[in-house]
Short mmCIF file of C-alpha atoms in Angstrom, two decimals:
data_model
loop_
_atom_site.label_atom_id
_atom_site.label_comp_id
_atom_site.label_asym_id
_atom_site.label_seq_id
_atom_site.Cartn_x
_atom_site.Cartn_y
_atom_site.Cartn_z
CA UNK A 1 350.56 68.40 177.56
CA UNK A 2 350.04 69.68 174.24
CA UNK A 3 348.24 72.86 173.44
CA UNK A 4 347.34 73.68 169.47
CA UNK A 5 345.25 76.67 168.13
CA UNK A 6 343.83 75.84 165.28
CA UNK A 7 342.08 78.98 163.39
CA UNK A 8 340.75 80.74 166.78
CA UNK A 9 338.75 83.77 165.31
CA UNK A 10 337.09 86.05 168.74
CA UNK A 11 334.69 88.70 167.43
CA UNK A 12 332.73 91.09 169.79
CA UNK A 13 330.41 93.69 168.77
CA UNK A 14 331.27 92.81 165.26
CA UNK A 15 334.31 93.37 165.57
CA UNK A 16 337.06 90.69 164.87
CA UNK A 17 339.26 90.66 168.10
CA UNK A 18 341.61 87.67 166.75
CA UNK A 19 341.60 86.63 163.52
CA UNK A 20 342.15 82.93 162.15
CA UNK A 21 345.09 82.38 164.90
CA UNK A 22 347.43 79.13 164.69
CA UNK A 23 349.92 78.33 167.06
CA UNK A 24 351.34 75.67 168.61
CA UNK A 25 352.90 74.71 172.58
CA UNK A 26 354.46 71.59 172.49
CA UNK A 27 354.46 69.64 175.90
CA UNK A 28 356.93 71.18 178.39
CA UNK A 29 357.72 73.90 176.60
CA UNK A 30 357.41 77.98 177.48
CA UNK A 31 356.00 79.71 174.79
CA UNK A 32 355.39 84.01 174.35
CA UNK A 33 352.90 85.36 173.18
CA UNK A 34 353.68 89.60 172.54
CA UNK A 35 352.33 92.29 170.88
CA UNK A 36 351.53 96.21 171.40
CA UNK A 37 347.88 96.76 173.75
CA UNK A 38 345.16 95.45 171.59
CA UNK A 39 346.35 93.42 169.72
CA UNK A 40 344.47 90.54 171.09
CA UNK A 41 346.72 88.97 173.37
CA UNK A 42 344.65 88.84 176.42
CA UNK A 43 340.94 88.07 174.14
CA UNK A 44 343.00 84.99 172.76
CA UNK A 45 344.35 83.65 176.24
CA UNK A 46 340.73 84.12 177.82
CA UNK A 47 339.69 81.49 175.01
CA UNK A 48 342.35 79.78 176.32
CA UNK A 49 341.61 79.62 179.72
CA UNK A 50 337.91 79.17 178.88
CA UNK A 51 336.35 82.35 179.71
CA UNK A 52 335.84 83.48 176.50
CA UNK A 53 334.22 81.07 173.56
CA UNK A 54 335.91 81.21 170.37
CA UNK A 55 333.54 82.14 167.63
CA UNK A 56 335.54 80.08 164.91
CA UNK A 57 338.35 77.21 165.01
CA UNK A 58 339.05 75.42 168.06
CA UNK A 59 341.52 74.73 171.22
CA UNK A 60 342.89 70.97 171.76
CA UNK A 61 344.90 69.91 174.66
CA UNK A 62 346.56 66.64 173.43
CA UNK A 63 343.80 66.59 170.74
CA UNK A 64 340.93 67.08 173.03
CA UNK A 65 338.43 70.12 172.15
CA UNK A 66 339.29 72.74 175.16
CA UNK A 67 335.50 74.07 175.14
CA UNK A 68 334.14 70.39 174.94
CA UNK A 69 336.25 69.23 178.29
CA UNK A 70 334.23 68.71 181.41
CA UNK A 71 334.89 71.92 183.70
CA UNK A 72 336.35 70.39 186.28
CA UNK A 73 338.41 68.19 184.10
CA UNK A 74 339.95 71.14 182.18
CA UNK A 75 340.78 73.18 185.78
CA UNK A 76 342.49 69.84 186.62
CA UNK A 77 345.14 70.04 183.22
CA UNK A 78 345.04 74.13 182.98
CA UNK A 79 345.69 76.72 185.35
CA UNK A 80 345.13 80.39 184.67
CA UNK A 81 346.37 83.59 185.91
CA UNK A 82 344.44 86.44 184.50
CA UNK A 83 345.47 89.69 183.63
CA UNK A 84 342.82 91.45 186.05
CA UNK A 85 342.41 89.54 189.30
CA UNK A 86 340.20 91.33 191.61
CA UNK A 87 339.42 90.27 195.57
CA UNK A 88 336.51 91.59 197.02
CA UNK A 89 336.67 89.43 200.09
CA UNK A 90 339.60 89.30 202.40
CA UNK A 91 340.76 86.03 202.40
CA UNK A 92 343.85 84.91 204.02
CA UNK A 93 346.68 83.81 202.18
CA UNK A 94 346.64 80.38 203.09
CA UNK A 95 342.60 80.17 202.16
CA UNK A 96 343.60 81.49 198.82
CA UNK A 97 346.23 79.39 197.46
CA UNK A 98 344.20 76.59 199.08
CA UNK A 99 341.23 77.51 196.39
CA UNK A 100 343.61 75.78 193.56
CA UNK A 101 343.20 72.48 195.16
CA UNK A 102 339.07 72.93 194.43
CA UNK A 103 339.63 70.60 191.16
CA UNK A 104 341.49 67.97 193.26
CA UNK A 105 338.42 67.38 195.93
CA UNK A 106 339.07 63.81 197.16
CA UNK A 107 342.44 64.07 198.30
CA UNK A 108 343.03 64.07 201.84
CA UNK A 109 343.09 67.63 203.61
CA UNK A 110 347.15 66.63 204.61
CA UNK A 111 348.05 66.04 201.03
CA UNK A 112 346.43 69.48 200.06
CA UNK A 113 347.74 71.22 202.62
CA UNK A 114 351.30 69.77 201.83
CA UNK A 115 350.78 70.95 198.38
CA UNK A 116 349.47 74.20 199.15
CA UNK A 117 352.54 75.02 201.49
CA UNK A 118 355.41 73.85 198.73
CA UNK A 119 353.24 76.17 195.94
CA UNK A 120 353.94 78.83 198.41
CA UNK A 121 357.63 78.27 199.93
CA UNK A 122 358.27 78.36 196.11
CA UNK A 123 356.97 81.45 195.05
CA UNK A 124 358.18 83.51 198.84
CA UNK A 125 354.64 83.69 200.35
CA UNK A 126 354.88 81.46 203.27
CA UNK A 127 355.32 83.60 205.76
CA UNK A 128 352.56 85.41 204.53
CA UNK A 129 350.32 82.97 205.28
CA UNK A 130 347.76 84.11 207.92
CA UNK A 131 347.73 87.75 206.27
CA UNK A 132 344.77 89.10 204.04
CA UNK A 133 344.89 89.31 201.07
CA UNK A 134 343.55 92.49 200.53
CA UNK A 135 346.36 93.94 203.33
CA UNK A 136 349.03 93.15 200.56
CA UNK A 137 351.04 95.19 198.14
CA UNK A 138 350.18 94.58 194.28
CA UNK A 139 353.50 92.39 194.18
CA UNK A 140 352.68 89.99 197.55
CA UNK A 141 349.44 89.47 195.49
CA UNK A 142 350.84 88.42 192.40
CA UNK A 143 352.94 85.76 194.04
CA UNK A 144 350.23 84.90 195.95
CA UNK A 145 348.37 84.29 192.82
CA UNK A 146 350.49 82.35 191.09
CA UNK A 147 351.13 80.29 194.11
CA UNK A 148 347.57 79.35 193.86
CA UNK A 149 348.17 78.37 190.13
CA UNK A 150 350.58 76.18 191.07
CA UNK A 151 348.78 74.34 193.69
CA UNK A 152 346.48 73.39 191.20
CA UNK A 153 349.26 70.89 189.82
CA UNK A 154 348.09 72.17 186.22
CA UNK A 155 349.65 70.54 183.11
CA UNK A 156 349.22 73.40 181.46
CA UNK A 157 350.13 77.30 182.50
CA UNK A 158 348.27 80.22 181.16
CA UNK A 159 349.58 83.65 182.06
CA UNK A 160 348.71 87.19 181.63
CA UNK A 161 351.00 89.52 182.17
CA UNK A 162 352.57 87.02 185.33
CA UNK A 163 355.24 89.94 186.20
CA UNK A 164 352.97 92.75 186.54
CA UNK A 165 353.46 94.79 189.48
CA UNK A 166 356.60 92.37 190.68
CA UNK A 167 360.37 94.26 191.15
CA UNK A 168 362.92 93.02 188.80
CA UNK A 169 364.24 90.39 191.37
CA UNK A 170 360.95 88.68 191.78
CA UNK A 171 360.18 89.29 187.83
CA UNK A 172 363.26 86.77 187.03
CA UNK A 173 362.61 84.37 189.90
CA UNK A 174 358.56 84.00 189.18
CA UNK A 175 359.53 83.64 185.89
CA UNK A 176 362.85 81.39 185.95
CA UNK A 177 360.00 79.10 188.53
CA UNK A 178 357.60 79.21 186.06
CA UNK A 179 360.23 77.79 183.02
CA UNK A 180 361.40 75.56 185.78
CA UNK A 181 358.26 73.62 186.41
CA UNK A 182 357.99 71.13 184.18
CA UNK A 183 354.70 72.21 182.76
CA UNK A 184 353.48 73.75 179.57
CA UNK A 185 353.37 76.87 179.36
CA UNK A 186 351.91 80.05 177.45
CA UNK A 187 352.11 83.39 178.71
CA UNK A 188 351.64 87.09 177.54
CA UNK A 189 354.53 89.33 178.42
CA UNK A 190 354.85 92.74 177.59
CA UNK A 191 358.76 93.23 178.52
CA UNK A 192 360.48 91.98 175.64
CA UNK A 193 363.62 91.44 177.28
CA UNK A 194 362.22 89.22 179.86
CA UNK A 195 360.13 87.10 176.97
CA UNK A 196 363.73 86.68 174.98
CA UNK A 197 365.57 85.40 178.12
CA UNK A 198 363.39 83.01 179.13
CA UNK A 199 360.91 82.03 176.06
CA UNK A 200 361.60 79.29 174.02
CA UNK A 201 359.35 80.59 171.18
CA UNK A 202 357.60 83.43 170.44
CA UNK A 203 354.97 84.34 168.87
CA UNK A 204 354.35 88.17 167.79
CA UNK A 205 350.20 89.27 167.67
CA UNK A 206 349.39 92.75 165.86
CA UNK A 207 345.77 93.40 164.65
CA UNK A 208 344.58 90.08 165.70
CA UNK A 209 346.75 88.07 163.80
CA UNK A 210 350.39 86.42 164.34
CA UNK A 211 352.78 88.41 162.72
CA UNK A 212 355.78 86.24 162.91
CA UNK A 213 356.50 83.24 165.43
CA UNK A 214 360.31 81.54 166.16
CA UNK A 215 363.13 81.20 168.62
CA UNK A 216 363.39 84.79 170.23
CA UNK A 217 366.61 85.47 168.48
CA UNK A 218 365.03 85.12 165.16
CA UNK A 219 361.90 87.12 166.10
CA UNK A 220 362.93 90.25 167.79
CA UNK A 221 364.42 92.02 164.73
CA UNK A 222 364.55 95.70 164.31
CA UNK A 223 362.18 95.85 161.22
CA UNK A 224 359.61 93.93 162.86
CA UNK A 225 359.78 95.47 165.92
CA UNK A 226 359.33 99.02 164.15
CA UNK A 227 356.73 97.95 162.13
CA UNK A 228 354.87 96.50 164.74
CA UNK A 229 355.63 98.92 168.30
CA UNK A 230 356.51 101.55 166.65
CA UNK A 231 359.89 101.78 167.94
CA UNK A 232 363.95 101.47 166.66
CA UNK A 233 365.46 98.28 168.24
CA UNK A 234 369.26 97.83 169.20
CA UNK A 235 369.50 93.87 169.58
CA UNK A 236 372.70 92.68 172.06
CA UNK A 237 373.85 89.87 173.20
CA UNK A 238 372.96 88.74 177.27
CA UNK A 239 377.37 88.98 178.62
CA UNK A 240 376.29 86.08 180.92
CA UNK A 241 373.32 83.95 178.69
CA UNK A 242 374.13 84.82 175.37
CA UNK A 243 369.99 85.98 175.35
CA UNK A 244 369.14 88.47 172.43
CA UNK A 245 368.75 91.42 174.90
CA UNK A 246 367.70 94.89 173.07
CA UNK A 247 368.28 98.61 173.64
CA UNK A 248 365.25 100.92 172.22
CA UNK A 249 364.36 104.29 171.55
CA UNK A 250 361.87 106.19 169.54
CA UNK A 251 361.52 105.93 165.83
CA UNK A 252 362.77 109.49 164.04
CA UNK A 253 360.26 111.41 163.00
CA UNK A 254 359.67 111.19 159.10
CA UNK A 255 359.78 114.07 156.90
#
């Protein structure tokens, strides 16, 4: 499934949050959106994920307006994981990941609960299963939450921040899962390293607006990168992968 942007503009207490923003995810595909904080990368993927309404332009998935979509029919093609995901209830694993089958009410219970139990071998939860949620380190939640995602059988992936609070083994498995699944996929990522290795485009946000957009390699240069995080880029090359990889340090100070 197809996701264009097509001249989103978000403004909020007069202020212009993203500004006249066109991108593209073609079907299958994993797509990056980064930028410094506020720059309106989470404001545009809240549009995307229908909790915030654009004020201008419009989202299509395979040509269909986003915002116009019956609810239920957009949670059946688009599954979310949003930045901030707060529990105030103590719901068992297995009751949570079972809440992305809530689009899918029909099915038979042993079809769900097939479903829900592959979403979570595949993302190391399993055997967390019968354990509260709110008994779990910031990491076991993550997983748990994008387990949930998954058992939503989504066409479409929208992720904020996905590694946050994960160790670097379960950062490259979550996301090597993620660019494994067949689905399309846009996420926000603020490790640039991670975005290069496993992004097939990205697109770079500052102010509101996309900066540049292209195959990592092309995108992560050193004058964009100081103009738009402030910092002095050493691109390598990945030994293994051949991935644009980069070394960084601090900008020197100008006379």
């Amino acid at each position: 499934m197809r996701i264009d942007i097509d001249g989103v503009t978000v403004e909020a207490a007069r202020t212009r949050l993203v500004d006249d923003v066109r991108l593209t995810v073609d079907s299958g595909a994993f797509v990056g959106l980064v930028g410094p904080n506020g720059s309106g990368k989470s404001t545009l993927l809240r549009s995307v994920y229908r909790a915030l309404r654009p004020t201008g332009g419009a989202i299509r998935l395979d040509g269909d307006d986003l915002h116009a979509m019956d609810p239920r029919a957009a949670a059946r093609a688009l599954a979310a994981l949003p930045q901030e995901s707060s529990a105030d209830f103590d719901f068992t694993v297995a009751e949570v990941v079972a809440m992305g089958r809530l689009p899918h009410r029909g099915r038979t219970a042993a079809s769900d609960r097939e479903i829900c139990a592959r979403a979570m071998e595949r993302t190391g939860v399993a055997h967390l299963a019968d354990r509260g949620l709110l008994s779990l380190s910031g990491g076991e939640k993550q997983r748990v939450l994008i387990a949930r995602a998954l058992a939503q059988q989504p066409q479409v992936l929208v992720l904020d921040e996905p590694t946050n609070h994960l160790d670097i083994a379960h950062q490259l498995d979550i996301l090597s899962l993620v660019r494994d699944s067949g689905v399309t996929v846009l996420a926000a990522l603020h490790d640039l390293n991670l975005a290069a290795a496993h992004c097939d485009v990205l697109y770079v946000i500052d102010g509101g607006r996309i900066v540049a957009s292209g195959p990592p390699h092309d995108v992560l240069q050193p004058e964009l990168l100081a103009q738009t995080f402030g910092v002095r880029a050493h691109p390598v090359r990945h030994p293994a992968t051949g991935a644009v990889q980069l070394l960084f340090d601090l900008l020197p100070p100008t006379a």
